[in-house]
Short mmCIF file of N, CA and C in Angstrom, two decimals:
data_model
loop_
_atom_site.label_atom_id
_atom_site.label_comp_id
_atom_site.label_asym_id
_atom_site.label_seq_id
_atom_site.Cartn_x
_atom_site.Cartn_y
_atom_site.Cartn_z
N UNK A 1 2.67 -15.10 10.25
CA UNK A 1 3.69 -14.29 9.59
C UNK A 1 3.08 -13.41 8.51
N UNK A 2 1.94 -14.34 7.55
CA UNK A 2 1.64 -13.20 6.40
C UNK A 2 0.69 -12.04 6.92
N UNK A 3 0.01 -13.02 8.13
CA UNK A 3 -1.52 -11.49 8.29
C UNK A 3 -2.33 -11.16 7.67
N UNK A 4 -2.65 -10.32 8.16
CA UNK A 4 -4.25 -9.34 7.67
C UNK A 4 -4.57 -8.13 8.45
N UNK A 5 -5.23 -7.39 7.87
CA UNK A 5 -5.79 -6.22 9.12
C UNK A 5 -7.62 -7.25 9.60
N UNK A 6 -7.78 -6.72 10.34
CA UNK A 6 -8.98 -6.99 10.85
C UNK A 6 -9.88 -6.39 10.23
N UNK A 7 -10.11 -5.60 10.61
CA UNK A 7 -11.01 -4.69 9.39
C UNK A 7 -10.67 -3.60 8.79
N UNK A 8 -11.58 -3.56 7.20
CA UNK A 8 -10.99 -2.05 6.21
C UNK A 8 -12.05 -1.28 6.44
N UNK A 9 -12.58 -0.18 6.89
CA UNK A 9 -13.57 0.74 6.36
C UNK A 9 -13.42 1.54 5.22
N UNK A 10 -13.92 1.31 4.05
CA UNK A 10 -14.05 1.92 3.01
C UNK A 10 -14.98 3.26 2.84
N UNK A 11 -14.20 4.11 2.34
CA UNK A 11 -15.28 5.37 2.32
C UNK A 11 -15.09 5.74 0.54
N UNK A 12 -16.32 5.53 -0.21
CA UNK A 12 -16.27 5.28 -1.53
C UNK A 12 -16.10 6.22 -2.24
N UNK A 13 -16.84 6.92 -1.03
CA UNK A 13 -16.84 9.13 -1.59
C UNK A 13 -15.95 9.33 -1.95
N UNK A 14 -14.95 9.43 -0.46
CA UNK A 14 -13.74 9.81 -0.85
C UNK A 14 -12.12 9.02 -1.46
N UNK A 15 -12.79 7.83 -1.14
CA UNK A 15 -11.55 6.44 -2.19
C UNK A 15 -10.04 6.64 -1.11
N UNK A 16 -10.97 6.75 0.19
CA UNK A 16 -9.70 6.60 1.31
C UNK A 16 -10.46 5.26 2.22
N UNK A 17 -9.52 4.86 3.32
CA UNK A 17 -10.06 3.98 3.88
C UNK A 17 -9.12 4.37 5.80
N UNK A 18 -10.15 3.51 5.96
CA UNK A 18 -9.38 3.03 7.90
C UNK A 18 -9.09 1.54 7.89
N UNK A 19 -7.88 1.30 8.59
CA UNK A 19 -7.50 0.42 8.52
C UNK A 19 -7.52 -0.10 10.47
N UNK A 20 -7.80 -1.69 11.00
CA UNK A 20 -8.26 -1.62 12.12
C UNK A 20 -7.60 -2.84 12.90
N UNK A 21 -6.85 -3.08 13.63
CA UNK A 21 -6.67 -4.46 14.40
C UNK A 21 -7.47 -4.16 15.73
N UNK A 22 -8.03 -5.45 15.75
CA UNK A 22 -8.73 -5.44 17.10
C UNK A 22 -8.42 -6.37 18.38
N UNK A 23 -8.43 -5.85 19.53
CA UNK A 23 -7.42 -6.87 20.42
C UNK A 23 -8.18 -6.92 21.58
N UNK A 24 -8.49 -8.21 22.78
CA UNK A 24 -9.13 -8.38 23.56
C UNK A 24 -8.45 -7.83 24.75
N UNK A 25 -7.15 -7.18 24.71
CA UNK A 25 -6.59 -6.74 25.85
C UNK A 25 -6.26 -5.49 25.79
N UNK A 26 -6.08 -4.85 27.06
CA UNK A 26 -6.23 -3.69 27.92
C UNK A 26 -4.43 -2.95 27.70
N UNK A 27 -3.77 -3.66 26.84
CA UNK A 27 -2.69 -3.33 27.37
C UNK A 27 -2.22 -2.99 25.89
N UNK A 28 -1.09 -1.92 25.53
CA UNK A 28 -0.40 -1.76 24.31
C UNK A 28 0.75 -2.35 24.24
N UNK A 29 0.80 -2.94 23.56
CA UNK A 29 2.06 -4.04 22.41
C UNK A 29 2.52 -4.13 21.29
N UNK A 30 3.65 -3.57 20.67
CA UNK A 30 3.98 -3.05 19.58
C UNK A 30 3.40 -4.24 18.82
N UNK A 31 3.65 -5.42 19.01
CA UNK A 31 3.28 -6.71 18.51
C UNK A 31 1.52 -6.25 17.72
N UNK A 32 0.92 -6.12 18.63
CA UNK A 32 -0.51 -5.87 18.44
C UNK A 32 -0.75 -5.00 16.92
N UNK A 33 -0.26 -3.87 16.49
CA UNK A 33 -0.49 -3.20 15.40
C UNK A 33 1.16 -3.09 14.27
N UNK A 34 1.61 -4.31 14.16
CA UNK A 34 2.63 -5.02 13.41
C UNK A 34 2.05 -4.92 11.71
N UNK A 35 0.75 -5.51 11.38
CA UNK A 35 0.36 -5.33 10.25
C UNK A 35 0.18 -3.66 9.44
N UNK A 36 -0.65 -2.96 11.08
CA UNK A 36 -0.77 -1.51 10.43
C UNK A 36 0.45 -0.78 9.29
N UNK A 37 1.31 -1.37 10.12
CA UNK A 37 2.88 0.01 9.68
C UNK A 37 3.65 -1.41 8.62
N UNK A 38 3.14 -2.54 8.48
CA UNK A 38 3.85 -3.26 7.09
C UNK A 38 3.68 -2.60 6.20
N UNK A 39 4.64 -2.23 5.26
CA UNK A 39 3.98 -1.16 3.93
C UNK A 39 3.98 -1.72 3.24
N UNK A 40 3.95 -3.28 3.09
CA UNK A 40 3.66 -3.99 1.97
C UNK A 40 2.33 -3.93 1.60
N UNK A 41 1.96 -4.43 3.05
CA UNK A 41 0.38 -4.82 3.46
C UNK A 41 -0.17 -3.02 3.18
N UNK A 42 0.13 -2.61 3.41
CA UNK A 42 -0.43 -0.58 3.29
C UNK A 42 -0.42 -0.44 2.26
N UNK A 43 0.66 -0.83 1.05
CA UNK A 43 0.92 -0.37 0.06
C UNK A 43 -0.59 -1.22 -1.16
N UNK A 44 -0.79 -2.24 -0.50
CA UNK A 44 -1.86 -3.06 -1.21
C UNK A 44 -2.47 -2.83 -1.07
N UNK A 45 -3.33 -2.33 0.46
CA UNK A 45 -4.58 -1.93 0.76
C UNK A 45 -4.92 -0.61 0.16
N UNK A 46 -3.82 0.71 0.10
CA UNK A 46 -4.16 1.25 -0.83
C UNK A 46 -4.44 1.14 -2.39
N UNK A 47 -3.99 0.34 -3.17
CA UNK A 47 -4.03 -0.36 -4.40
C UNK A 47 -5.67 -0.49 -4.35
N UNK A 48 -5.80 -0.65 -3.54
CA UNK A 48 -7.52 -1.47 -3.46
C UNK A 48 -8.94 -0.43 -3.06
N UNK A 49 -8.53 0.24 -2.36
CA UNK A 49 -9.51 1.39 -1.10
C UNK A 49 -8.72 2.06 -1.24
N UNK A 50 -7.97 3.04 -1.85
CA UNK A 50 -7.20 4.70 -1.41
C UNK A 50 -6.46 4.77 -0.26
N UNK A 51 -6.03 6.28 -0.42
CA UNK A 51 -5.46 6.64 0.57
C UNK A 51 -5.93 6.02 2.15
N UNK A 52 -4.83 5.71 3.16
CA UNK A 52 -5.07 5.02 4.02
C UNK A 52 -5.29 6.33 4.86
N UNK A 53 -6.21 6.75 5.93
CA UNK A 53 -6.17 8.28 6.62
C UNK A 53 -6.08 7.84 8.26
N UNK A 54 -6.49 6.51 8.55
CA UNK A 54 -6.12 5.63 9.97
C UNK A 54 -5.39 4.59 10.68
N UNK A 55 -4.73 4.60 11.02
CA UNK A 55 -4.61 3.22 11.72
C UNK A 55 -4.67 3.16 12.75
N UNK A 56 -5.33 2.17 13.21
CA UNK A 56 -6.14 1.72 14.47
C UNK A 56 -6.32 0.74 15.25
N UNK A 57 -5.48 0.61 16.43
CA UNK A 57 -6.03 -0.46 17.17
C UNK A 57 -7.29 -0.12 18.20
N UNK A 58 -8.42 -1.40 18.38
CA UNK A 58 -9.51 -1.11 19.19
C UNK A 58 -8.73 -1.79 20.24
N UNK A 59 -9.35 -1.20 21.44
CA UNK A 59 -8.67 -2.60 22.70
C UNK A 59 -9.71 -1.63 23.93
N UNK A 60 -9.03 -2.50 25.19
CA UNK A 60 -10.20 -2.31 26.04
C UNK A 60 -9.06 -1.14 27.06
N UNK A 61 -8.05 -0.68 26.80
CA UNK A 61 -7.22 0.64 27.51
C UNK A 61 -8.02 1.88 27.04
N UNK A 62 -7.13 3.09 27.05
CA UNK A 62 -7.26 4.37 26.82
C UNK A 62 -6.68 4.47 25.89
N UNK A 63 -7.51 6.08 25.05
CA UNK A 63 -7.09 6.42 24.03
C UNK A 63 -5.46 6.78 24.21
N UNK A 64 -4.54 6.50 23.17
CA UNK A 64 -3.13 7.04 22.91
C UNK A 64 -3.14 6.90 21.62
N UNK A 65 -2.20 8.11 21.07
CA UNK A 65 -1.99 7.99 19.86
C UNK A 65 0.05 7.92 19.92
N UNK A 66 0.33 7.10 19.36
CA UNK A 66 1.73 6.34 19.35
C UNK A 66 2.41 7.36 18.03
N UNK A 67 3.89 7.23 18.26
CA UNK A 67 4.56 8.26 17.61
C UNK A 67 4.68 8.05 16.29
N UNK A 68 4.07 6.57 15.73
CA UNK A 68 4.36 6.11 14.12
C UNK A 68 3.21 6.64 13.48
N UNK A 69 2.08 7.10 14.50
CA UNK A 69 0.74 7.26 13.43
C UNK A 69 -0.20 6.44 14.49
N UNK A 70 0.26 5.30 14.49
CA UNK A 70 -1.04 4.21 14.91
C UNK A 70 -1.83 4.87 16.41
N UNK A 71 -3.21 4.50 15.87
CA UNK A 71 -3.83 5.03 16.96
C UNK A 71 -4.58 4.40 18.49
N UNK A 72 -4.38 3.93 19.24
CA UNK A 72 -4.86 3.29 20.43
C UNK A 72 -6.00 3.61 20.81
N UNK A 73 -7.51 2.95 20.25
CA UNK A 73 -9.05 3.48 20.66
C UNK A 73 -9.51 2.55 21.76
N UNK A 74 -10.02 3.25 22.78
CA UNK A 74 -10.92 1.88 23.48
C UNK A 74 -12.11 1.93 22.75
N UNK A 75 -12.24 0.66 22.37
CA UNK A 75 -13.28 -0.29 21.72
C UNK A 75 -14.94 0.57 21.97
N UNK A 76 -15.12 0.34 23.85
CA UNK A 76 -16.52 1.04 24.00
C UNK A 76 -16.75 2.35 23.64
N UNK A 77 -15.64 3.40 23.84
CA UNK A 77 -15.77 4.81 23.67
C UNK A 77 -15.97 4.86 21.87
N UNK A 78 -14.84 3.88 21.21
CA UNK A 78 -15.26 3.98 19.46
C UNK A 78 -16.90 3.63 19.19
N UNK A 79 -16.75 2.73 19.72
CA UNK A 79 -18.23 1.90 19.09
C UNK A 79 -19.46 2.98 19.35
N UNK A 80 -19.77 3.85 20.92
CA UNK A 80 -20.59 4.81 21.11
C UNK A 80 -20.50 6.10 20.23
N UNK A 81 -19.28 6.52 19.61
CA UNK A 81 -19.43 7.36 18.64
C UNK A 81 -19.64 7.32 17.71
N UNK A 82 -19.94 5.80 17.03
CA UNK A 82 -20.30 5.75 15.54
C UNK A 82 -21.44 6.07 15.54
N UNK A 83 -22.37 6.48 14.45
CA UNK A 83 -23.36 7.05 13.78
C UNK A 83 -24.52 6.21 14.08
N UNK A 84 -25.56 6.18 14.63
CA UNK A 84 -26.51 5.20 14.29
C UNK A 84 -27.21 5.11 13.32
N UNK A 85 -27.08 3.77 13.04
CA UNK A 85 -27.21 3.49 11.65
C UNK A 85 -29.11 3.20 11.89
N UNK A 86 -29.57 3.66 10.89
CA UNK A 86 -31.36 3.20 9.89
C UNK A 86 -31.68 1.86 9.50
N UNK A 87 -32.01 0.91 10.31
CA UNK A 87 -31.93 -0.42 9.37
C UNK A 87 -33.24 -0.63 8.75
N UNK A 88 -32.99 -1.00 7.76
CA UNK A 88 -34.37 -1.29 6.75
C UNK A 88 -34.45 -2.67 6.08
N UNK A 89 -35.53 -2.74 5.82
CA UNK A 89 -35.97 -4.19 5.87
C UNK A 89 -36.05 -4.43 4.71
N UNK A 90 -35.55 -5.42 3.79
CA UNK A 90 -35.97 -5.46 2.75
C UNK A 90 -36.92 -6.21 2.04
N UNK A 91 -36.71 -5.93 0.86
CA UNK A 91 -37.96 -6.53 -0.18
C UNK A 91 -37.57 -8.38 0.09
N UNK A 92 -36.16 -8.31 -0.19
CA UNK A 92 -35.51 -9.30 -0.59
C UNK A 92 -35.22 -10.13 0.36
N UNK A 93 -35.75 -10.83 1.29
CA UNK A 93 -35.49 -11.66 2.25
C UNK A 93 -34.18 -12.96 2.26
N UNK A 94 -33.88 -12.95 1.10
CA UNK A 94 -32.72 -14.04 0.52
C UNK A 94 -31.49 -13.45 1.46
N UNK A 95 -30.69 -14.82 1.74
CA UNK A 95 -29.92 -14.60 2.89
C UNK A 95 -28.53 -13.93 1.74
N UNK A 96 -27.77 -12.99 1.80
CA UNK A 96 -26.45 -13.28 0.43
C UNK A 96 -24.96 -13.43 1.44
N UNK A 97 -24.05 -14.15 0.79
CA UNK A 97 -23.21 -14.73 1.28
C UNK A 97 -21.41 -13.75 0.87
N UNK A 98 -21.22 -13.39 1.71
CA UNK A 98 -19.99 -12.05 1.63
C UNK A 98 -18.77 -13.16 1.46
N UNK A 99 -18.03 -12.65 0.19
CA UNK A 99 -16.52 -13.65 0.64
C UNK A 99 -15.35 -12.25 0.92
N UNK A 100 -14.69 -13.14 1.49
CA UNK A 100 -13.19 -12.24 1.73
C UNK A 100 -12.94 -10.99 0.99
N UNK A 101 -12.39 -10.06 1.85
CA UNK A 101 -12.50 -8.47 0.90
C UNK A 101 -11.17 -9.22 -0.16
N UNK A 102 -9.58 -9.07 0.89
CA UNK A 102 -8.42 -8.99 0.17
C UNK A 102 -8.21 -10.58 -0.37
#
């Protein structure tokens, strides 16, 4: 009942964010992006990370974009357009331990 989004992408530059549920199925279900359009849950996440500029479900269908905003990505086509990232190695070999964003 209370939820969560799955993931926030924070963009610090600009003090907006993406907001993301991720789903193992092929199929759209209003059920599935229920948290996106809570404006409780929106209204906090902005409080925290800015303006919200996405919402997003990943899943394994085709792109649609739905009439509230929320956006329908397949998962493989998102993931191939992100940026490749530089990984670098550090000085600091110490493992560090991430807790909960919200």
């Amino acid at each position: 009942e209370v939820g969560e989004f799955d993931m926030v992408i924070y963009d610090q530059k600009e003090n907006c964010c993406d907001i993301f549920e991720i789903k193992h199925s092929s199929t759209q279900v209003p059920l599935q992006y229920r948290h996106l359009v809570d404006e409780d849950k929106c209204r906090r996440t902005e409080k925290r990370f800015g303006t919200i500029r996405g919402r997003y479900v990943l899943y394994r269908g085709e792109d649609i974009q739905m009439e509230n905003g929320v956006q329908y990505r397949n998962v493989e086509s998102y993931l191939k357009e992100l940026p490749d990232l530089e990984m670098q190695q550090s000085a600091d070999l110490t493992p560090q331990t991430l807790g909960p964003v919200l």
